[in-house]
Every structure is written in structure tokens, then in C-alpha cells.
CSV table of C-alpha atoms in Angstrom, one decimal:
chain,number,residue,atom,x,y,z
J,1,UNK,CA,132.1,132.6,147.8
J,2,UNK,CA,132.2,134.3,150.9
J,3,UNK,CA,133.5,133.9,154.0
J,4,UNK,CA,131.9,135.1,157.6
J,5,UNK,CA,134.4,136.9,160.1
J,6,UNK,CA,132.8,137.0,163.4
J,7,UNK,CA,134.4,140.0,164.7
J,8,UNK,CA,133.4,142.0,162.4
J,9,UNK,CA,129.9,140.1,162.3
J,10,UNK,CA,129.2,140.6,158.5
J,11,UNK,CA,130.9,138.7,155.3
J,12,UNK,CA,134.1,139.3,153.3
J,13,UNK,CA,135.2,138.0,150.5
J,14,UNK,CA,137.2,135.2,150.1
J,15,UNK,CA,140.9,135.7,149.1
J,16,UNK,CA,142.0,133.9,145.7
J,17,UNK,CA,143.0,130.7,145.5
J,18,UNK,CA,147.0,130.0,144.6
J,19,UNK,CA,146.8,127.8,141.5
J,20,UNK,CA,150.0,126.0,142.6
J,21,UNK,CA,150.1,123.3,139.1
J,22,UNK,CA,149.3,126.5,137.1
J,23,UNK,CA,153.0,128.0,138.7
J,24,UNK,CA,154.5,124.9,138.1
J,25,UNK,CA,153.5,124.8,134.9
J,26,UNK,CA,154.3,128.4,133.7
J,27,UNK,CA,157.4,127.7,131.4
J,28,UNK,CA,158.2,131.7,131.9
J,29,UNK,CA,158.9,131.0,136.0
J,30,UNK,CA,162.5,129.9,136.1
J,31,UNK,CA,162.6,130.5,139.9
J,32,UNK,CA,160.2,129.7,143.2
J,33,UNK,CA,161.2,131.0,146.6
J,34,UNK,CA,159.9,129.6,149.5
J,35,UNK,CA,160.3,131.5,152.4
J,36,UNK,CA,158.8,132.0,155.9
J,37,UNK,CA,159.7,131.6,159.6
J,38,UNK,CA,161.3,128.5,161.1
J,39,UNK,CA,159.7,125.6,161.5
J,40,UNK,CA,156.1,126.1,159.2
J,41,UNK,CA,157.2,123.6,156.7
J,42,UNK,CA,159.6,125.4,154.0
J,43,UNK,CA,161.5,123.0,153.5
J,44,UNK,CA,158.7,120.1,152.9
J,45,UNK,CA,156.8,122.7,150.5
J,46,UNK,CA,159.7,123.2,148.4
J,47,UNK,CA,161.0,119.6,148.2
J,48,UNK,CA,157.2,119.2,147.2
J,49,UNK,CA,157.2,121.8,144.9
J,50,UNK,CA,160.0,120.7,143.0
J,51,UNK,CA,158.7,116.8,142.9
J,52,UNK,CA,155.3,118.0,141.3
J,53,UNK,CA,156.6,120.1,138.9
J,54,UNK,CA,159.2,117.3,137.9
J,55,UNK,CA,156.9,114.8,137.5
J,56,UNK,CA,154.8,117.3,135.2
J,57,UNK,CA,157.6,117.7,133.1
J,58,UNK,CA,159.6,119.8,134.1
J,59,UNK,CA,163.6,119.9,134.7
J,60,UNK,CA,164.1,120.9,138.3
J,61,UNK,CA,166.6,121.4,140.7
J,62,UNK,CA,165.6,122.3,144.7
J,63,UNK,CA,168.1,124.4,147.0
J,64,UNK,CA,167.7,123.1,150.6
J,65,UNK,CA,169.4,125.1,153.4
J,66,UNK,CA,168.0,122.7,155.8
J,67,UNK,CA,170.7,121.8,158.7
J,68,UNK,CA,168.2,118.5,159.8
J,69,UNK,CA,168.8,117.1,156.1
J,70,UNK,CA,165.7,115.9,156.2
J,71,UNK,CA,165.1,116.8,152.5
J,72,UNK,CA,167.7,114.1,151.7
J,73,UNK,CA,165.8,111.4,153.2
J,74,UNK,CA,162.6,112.0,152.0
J,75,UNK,CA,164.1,112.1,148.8
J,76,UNK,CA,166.0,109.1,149.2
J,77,UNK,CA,169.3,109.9,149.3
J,78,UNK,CA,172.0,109.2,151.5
J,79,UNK,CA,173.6,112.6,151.3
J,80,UNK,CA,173.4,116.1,149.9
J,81,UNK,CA,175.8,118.4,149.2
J,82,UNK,CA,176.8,121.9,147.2
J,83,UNK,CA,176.9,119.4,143.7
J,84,UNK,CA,173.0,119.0,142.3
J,85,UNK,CA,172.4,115.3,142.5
J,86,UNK,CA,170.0,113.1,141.2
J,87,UNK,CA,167.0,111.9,142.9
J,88,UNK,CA,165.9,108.5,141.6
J,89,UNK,CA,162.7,107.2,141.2
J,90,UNK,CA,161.5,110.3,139.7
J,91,UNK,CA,160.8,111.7,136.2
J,92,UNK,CA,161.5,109.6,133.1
J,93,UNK,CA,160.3,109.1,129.7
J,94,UNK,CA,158.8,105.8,130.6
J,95,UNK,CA,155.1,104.8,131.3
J,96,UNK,CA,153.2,107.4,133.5
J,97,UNK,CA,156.2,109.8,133.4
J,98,UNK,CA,156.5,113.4,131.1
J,99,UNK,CA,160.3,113.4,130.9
J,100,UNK,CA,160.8,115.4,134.1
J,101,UNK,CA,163.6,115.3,136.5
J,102,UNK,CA,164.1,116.5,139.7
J,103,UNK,CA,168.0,117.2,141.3
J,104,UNK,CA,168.9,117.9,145.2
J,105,UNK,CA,171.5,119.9,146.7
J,106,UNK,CA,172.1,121.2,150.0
J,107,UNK,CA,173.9,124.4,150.9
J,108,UNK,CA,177.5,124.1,151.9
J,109,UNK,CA,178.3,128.0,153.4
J,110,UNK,CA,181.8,128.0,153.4
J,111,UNK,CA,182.2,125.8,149.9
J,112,UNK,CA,179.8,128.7,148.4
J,113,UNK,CA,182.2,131.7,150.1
J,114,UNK,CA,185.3,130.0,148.6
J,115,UNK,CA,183.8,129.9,145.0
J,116,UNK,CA,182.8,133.2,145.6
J,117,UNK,CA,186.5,134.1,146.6
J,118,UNK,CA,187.8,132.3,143.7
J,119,UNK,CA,185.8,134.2,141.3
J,120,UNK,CA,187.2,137.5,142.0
J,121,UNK,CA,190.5,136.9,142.6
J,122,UNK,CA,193.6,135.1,141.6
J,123,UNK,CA,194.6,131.2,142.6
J,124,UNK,CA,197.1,132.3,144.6
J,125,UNK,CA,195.5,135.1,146.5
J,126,UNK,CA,192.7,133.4,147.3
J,127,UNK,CA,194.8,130.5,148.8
J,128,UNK,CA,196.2,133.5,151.2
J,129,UNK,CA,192.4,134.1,152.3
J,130,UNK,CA,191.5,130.4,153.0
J,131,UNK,CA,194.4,130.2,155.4
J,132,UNK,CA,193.7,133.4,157.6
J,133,UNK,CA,191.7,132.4,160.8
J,134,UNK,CA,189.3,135.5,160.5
J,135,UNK,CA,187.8,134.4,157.3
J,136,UNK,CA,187.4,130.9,158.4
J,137,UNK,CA,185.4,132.5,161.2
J,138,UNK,CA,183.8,134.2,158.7
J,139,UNK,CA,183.2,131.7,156.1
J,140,UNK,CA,181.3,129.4,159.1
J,141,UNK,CA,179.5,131.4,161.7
J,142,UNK,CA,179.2,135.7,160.5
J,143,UNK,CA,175.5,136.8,160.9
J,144,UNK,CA,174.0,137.1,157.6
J,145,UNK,CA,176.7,134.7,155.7
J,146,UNK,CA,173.9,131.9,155.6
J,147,UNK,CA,171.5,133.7,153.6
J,148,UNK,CA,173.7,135.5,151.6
J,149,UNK,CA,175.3,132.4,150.8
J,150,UNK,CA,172.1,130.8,149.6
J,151,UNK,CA,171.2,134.0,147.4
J,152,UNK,CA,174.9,133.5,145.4
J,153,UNK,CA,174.2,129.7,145.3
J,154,UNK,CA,170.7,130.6,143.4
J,155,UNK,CA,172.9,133.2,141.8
J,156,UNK,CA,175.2,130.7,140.4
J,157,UNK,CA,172.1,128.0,139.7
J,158,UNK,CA,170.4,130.9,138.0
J,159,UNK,CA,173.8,131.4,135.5
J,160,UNK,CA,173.8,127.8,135.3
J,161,UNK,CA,170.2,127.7,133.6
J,162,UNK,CA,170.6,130.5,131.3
J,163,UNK,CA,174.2,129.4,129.8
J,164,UNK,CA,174.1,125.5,129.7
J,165,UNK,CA,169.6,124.8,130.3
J,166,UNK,CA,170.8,122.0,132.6
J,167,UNK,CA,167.3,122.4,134.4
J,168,UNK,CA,164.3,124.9,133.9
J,169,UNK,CA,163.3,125.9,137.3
J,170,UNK,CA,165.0,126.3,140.6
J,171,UNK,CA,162.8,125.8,143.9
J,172,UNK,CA,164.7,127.5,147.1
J,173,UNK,CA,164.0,126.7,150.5
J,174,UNK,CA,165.5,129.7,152.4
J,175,UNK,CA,167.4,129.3,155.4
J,176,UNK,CA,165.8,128.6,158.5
J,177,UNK,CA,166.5,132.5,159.8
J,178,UNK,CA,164.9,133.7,163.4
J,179,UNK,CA,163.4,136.0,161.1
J,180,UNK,CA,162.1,135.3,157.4
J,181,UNK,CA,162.8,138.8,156.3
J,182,UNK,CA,166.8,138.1,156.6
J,183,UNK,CA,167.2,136.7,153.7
J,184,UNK,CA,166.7,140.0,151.9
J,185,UNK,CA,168.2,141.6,153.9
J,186,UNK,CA,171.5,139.5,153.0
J,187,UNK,CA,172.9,141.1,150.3
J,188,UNK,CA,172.4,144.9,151.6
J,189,UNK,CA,173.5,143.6,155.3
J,190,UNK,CA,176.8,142.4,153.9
J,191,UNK,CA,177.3,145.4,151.6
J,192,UNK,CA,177.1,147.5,155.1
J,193,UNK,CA,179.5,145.3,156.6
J,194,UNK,CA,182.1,145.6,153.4
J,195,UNK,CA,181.3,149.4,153.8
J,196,UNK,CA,181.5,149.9,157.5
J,197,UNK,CA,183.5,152.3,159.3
J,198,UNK,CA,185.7,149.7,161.2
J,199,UNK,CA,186.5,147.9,157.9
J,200,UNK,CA,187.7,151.4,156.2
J,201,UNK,CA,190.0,151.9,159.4
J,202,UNK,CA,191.9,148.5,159.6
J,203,UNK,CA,192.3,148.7,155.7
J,204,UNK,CA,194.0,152.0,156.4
J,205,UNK,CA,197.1,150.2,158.4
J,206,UNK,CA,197.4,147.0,156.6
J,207,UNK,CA,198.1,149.1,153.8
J,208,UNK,CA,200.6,152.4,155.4
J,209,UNK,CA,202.2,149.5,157.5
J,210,UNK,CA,203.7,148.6,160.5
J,211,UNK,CA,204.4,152.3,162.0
J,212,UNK,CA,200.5,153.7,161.2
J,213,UNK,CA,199.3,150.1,162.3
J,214,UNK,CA,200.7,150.6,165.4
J,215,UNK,CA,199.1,154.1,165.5
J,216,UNK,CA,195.6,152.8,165.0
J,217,UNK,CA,195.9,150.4,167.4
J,218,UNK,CA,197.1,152.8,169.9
J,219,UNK,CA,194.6,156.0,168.8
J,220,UNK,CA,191.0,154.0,168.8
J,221,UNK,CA,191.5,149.9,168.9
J,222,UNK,CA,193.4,149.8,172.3
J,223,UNK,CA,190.5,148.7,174.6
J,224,UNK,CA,188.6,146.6,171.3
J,225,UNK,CA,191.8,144.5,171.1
J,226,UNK,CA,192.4,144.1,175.0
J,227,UNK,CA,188.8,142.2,174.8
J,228,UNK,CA,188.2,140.2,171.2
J,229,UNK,CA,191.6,139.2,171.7
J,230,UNK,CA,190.6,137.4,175.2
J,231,UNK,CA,187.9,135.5,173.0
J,232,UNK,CA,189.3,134.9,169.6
J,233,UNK,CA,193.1,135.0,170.6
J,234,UNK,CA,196.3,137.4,170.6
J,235,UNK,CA,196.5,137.7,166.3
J,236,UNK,CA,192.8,138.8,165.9
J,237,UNK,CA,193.7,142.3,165.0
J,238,UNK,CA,197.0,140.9,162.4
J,239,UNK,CA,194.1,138.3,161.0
J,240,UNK,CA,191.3,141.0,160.3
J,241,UNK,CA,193.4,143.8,158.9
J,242,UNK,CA,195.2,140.9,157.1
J,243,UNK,CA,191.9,139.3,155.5
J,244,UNK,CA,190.5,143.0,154.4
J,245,UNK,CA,194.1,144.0,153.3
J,246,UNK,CA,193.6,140.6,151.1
J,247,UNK,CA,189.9,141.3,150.2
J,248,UNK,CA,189.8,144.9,149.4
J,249,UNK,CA,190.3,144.9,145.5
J,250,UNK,CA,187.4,142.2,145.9
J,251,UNK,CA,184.9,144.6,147.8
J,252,UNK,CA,183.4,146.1,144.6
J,253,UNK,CA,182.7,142.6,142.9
J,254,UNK,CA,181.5,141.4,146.3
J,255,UNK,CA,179.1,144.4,146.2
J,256,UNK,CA,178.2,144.2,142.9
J,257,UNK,CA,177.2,140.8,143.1
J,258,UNK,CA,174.9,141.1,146.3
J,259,UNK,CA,173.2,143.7,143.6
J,260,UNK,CA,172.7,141.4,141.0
J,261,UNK,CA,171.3,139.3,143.2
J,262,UNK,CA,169.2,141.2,144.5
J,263,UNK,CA,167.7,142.4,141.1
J,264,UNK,CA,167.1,138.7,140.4
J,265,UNK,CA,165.0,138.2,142.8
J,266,UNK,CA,162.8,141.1,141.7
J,267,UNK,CA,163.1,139.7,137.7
J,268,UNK,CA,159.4,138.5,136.5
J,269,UNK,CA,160.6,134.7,136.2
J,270,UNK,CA,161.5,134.3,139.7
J,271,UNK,CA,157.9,133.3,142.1
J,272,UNK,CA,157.6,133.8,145.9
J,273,UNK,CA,155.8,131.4,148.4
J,274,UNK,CA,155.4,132.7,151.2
J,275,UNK,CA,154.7,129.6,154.1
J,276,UNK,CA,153.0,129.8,157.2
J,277,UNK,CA,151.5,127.8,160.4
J,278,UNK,CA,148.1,128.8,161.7
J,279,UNK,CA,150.2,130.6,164.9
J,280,UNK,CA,150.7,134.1,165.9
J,281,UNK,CA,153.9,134.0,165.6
J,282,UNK,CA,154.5,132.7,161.6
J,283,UNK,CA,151.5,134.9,160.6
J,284,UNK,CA,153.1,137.5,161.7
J,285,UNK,CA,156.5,137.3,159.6
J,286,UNK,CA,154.0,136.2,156.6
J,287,UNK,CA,152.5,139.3,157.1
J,288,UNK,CA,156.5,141.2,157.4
J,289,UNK,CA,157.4,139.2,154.6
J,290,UNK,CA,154.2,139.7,152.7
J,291,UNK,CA,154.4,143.3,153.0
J,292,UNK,CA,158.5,143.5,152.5
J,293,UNK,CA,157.5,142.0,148.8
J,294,UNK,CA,154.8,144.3,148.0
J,295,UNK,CA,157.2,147.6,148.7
J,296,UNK,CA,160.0,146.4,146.9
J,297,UNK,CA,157.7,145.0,144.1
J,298,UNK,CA,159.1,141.3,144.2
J,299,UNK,CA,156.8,138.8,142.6
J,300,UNK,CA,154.5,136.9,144.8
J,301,UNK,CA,152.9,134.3,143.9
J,302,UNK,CA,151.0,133.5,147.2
J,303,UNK,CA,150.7,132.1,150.4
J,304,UNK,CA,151.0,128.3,151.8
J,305,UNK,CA,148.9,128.3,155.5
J,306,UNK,CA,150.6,124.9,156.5
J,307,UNK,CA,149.2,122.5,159.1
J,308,UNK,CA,145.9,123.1,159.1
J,309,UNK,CA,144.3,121.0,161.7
J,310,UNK,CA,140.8,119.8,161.1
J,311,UNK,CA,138.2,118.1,163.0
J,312,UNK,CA,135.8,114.9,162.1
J,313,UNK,CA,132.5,117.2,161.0
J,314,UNK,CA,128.8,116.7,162.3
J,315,UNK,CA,129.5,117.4,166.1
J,316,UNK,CA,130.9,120.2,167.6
J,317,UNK,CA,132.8,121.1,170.2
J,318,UNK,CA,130.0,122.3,172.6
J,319,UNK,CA,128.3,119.1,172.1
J,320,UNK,CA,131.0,116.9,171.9
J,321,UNK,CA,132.0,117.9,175.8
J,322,UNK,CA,128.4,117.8,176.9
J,323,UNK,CA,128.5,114.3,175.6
J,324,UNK,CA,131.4,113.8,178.0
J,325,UNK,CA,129.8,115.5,181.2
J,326,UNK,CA,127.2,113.1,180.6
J,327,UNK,CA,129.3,110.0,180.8
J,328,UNK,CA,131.0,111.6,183.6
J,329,UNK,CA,127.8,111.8,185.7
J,330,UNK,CA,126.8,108.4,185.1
J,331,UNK,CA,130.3,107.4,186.7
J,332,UNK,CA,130.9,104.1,184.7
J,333,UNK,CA,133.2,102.0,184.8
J,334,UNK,CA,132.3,100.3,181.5
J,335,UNK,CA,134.9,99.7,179.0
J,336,UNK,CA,132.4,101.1,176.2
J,337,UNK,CA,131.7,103.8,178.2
J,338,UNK,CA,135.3,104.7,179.3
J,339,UNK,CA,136.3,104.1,175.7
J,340,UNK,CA,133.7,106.8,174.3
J,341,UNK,CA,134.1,109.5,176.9
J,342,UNK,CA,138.2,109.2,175.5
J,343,UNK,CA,136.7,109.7,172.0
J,344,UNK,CA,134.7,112.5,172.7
J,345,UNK,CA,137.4,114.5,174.6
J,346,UNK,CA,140.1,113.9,171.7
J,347,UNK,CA,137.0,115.5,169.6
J,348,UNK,CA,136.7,118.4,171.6
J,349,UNK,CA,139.9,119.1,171.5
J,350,UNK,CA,140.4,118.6,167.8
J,351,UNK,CA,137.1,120.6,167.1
J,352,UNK,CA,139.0,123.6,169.6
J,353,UNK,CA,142.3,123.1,167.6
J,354,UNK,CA,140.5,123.5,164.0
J,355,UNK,CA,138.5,126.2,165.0
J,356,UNK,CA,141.4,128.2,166.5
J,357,UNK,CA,143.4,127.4,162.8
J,358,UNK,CA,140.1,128.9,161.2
J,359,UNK,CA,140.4,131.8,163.1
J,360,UNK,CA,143.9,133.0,162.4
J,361,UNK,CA,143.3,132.0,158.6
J,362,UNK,CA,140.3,134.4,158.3
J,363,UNK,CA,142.3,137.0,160.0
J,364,UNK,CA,145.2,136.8,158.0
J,365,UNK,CA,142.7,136.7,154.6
J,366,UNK,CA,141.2,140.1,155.8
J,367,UNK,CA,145.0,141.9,156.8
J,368,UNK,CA,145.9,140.7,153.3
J,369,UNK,CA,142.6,139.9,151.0
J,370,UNK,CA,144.5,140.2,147.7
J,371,UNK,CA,147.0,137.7,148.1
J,372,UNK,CA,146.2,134.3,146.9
J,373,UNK,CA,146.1,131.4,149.6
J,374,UNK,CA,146.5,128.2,149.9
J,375,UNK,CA,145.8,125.8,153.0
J,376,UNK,CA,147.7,122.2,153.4
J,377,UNK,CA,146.5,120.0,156.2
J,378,UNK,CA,148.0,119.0,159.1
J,379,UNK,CA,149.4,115.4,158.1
J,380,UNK,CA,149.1,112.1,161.1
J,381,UNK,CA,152.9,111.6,160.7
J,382,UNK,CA,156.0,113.3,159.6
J,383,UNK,CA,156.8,113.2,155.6
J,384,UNK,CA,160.2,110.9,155.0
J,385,UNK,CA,159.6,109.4,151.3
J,386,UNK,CA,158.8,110.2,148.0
J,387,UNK,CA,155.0,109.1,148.6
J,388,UNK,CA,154.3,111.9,151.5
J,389,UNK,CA,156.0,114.8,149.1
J,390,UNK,CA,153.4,113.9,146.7
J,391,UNK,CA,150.6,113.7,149.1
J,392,UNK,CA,151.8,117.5,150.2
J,393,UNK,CA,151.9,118.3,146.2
J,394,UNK,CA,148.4,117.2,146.0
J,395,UNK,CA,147.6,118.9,148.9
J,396,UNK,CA,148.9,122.3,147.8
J,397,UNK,CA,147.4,121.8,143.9
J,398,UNK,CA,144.2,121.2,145.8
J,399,UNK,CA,144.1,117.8,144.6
């Protein structure tokens, strides 16, 4: 099969097709990532994903970081939260099912941060770092925690499957970053921040004490402190030497866990998805992300080219609008006539729109030609129950 690109006016072959039921199906792949910029569809794909493969068989559980909790109500559940729950209606052993079943969580940052706290330290110490204002800051709103949060939550998923087989695949939908390449960039973002210059010097006071604290402060933080303490208040400086003070027998686990991570990401059972929309814009962080993969030899599976729009075939746009001209010139006031010259321009522009999407697919297929692709298209309405997931499975098995 070939495909023609006109600007090079001569005929390329066609990029593989991703075999998304064959992924599904592969009892090897423990983990799918799906990950891409905002608003392409990550988080329908991967609540898709995860329905499909439960309903082939499989035990899943899908990681939403989705702030909209849409994922919730298309699955039909009132809530979701950092505990896997349930979604009804799905799997089985009963008539039409394989003994699948599909579980829903969403991300809770700050839940996440304390188990993480809890894990390296002591009851009582970590009761010390809950109650200091900085890490609350931090817990909540520090660039970066988001995603790194999500990559210990698969972490901790990814434990949870290999000890106790509670499911057999995990489907992530990464956070909805302003770009898709923050998520890995998580782990070694936060192991810069643990290692950072201004970190090593307040851990210096907090432990010399009050006379070399007062130093510091005096020597380099003078003008610092004059301003964050107009924005976050008079005890910033006590609350961040206080939290690393608290946290820095933790560093090294902290570090050594955002490389675990890391590494699991890279592991042969864990499949990427990249998505995408037919824009500038998203094909261009599929083509970061893409490339990101391929240099740190991460396994991807392929890409999703989302919201495809598509036009009625057997007229085209030229002669759809010469249609219209037409009518226009003969200046009727017919309801017929009024009524078709509406159709025709809705198919001018949907016959623009589809061949615009066309476009950007065949020029992402040539920047990447290896990677497997598959397109979804664009749906008439937004996807809020089980039934629309499974159209969007069908869609990206091909079906």
C-alpha cells in the first residue's frame, strides 16, 4: 500500500499499522502509557484501552490524572479516588464475557506524597512533615510533583501486580502537562531539585543551628527572604530549612526511587501510546515525545492520530462550492433551494477540514515512517458511557 505525498509529488510507503487488540492481548505487557499533549484525547484512549482489554480477558486497572473526572462518568461511577475501584457492568464470567475486569482510580497528589513520606521514614517523623506549611505547598502545587506523583502511583501499582497479581495490566493516562515530555522528565527534575544548591545551603543551618542560621540568612538569603516572605509569609525561611532538616535522611530513598521508576518505564512489559490531534501543535510534541522514546530506548508501541475528521465521499470540495455559487446566482428564495445551498457549504467545509487532517497525517508518517499508526475518527458527540469507550476501542482495533 502506498501513499501519495504531494509535496514531494511521488509515493511513500505507508507506515505500519498499530495492532491495538494484538497489545492488549500480549500477556507479556504489564504496562501501557498513554501520553501526549493536552487535550488530543489521553484520557478517552486509555479509559478505552483498559475497557477492551478487560472485556478480552484481561485484569485491568486504569490510572487517570484527569482533573475534569470525566473518566469517572463515562465509566459510571460517581467518584474516583487514589483506592482502585470497581467499574460495574464490565467483565464477568457470565454469557458474552471472558472473566475480565476492569478497576478505576484517579490520582490524588498529595495522598501519593504522604505514602511516599511514610515509606521512608518513621510514624512520627513524618507526622512532623505533614504539619510544616512548605511541604503542604509542596505536596499541592511544586512544578513537576504531578507527574512524578503519577510515575510513584504506577510505581506502587506496578509492586502491587508483581507481589499480590491483583490485576495484569495497568493503562496510565499521563497528566495533562503543557508539555507531554514532562512526565519523564519527573523523576530527574525532582532529583535536581533534592540536589540543588539552595537545598544543600538551608540544610547546612537547620543542622549547625540558630547562630550559623542566622549567618546564612545574613551572608546570601537576606534580599530572597525580604521577598518570598511578602508572598508566602514571615516563617518561610523556618518552614523550608525546617522541611529539608526533616527530609534529608529521606533524599537518597527519594532519589533512588525516581530511578526505579524511571528504569520501569524502560522494562520490555511496559508499552507507550503516544496520542495525537491532526494540529501543529500535538504533532509536534508527538514528534518530541516520539523521538524522546527512541533515544532513551523506551518501548513504543505506536501512535494514536485522534479526531480525524472525515468528509461524506463522491464530491469534493471544489465542486461542492461550485454547487453553491450556482444556487447563489440563481438567487432563490426556495426553501429546497436555501436548504441545499446549507448542505453543500457544511460539505465544503467538512471536505476542507478532512483534507487538512490528511495532510498533517501524511506528514507526520514521512518525519516518522517506522512508527506504527493508528487513526480514530472524530466522534458527533462527546464520549460519557460505557457504549462510546467501546466504540473508541473499536475504533482504535480498527474494528
Amino acid at each position: 500500500m502506498t501513499r501519495s505525498t504531494p509535496a514531494a509529488g511521488r509515493t511513500r510507503p505507508a507506515p505500519p499499522e498499530l495492532d491495538i487488540d494484538l497489545l492488549l492481548k500480549d500477556p507479556e505487557i504489564k504496562v501501557i502509557v498513554t501520553c501526549g499533549s493536552g487535550g488530543v484525547g489521553k484520557t478517552t484512549t486509555a479509559a478505552a484501552l483498559a475497557l477492551r482489554a478487560a472485556e478480552q480477558g484481561r485484569k485491568v486497572v486504569v490510572l487517570t490524572i484527569d482533573p475534569a473526572r470525566r473518566l469517572a462518568q463515562s465509566l459510571g461511577l460517581t467518584e474516583l479516588d487514589n483506592t482502585p475501584r470497581k467499574v460495574p457492568g464490565v467483565g464477568g464470567t457470565g454469557a458474552g464475557h471472558d472473566g475480565g475486569e476492569l478497576l478505576a482510580m484517579m490520582l490524588d497528589m498529595k495522598r501519593t506524597f504522604d505514602e511516599v513520606v511514610l515509606l521512608h521514614t518513621t510514624e512520627e517523623k513524618a507526622q512532623q512533615i505533614f504539619a510544616n506549611p512548605f511541604y503542604q505547598s509542596l505536596s499541592a502545587s511544586f512544578a513537576g510533583t504531578q507527574e512524578y506523583m503519577a510515575m510513584e502511583k504506577l510505581s506502587q501499582l506496578r509492586d502491587q501486580l508483581v507481589e499480590h497479581g491483583e490485576w495484569d495490566l495497568i493503562v496510565v493516562d499521563t497528566p495533562p502537562s503543557r508539555s507531554a515530555l514532562d512526565f519523564l522528565d519527573a523523576p530527574q527534575r525532582l532529583g535536581r531539585f533534592l540536589d540543588g544548591r539552595m537545598i544543600r545551603l538551608l540544610t547546612a543551618p537547620a543542622r549547625a543551628g540558630g547562630k550559623a542560621y542566622l549567618k546564612v540568612v545574613s551572608a546570601g538569603f537576606g534580599v530572597f527572604t525580604k521577598v518570598m516572605t511578602k508572598i508566602l509569609g514571615n516563617d518561610l525561611l523556618g518552614n523550608v530549612s525546617a522541611f529539608v532538616a526533616s527530609l534529608e535522611t529521606m533524599f537518597g530513598g527519594f532519589r533512588e526511587r525516581a530511578d526505579q521508576t524511571y528504569e520501569l518505564l524502560k522494562a520490555p512489559d511496559t508499552a507507550f501510546v503516544v496520542v495525537a490531534s491532526p494540529e501543529p501543535d500535538a504533532l509536534r510534541e508527538a514528534s518530541f515525545f516520539v523521538e524522546r522514546l527512541q533515544q532513551e530506548q523506551m518501548p513504543l508501541a505506536g501512535v494514536v492520530l485522534n479526531r480525524l475528521r472525515t468528509a461524506p465521499e463522491g464530491l469534493s470540495a471544489q465542486r461542492a462550492a461550485a454547487a453553491a455559487e450556482r444556487l447563489a446566482e440563481l438567487d432563490s428564495s426556495e426553501p429546497a433551494a436555501l436548504l441545499a445551498a446549507a448542505a453543500l457549504a457544511v460539505q465544503v467545509e467538512s471536505a476542507e477540514s478532512a483534507k487538512h487532517d490528511q495532510a498533517m497525517i501524511v506528514r507526520f508518517a514521512a518525519a516518522h515512517p517506522e512508527i506504527a499508526q493508528r487513526t480514530v475518527p472524530a466522534l458527533a458527540t462527546d464520549v460519557h458511557d460505557l457504549a462510546g469507550l467501546r466504540s473508541i476501542g473499536a475504533a482504535l482495533a480498527g474494528s
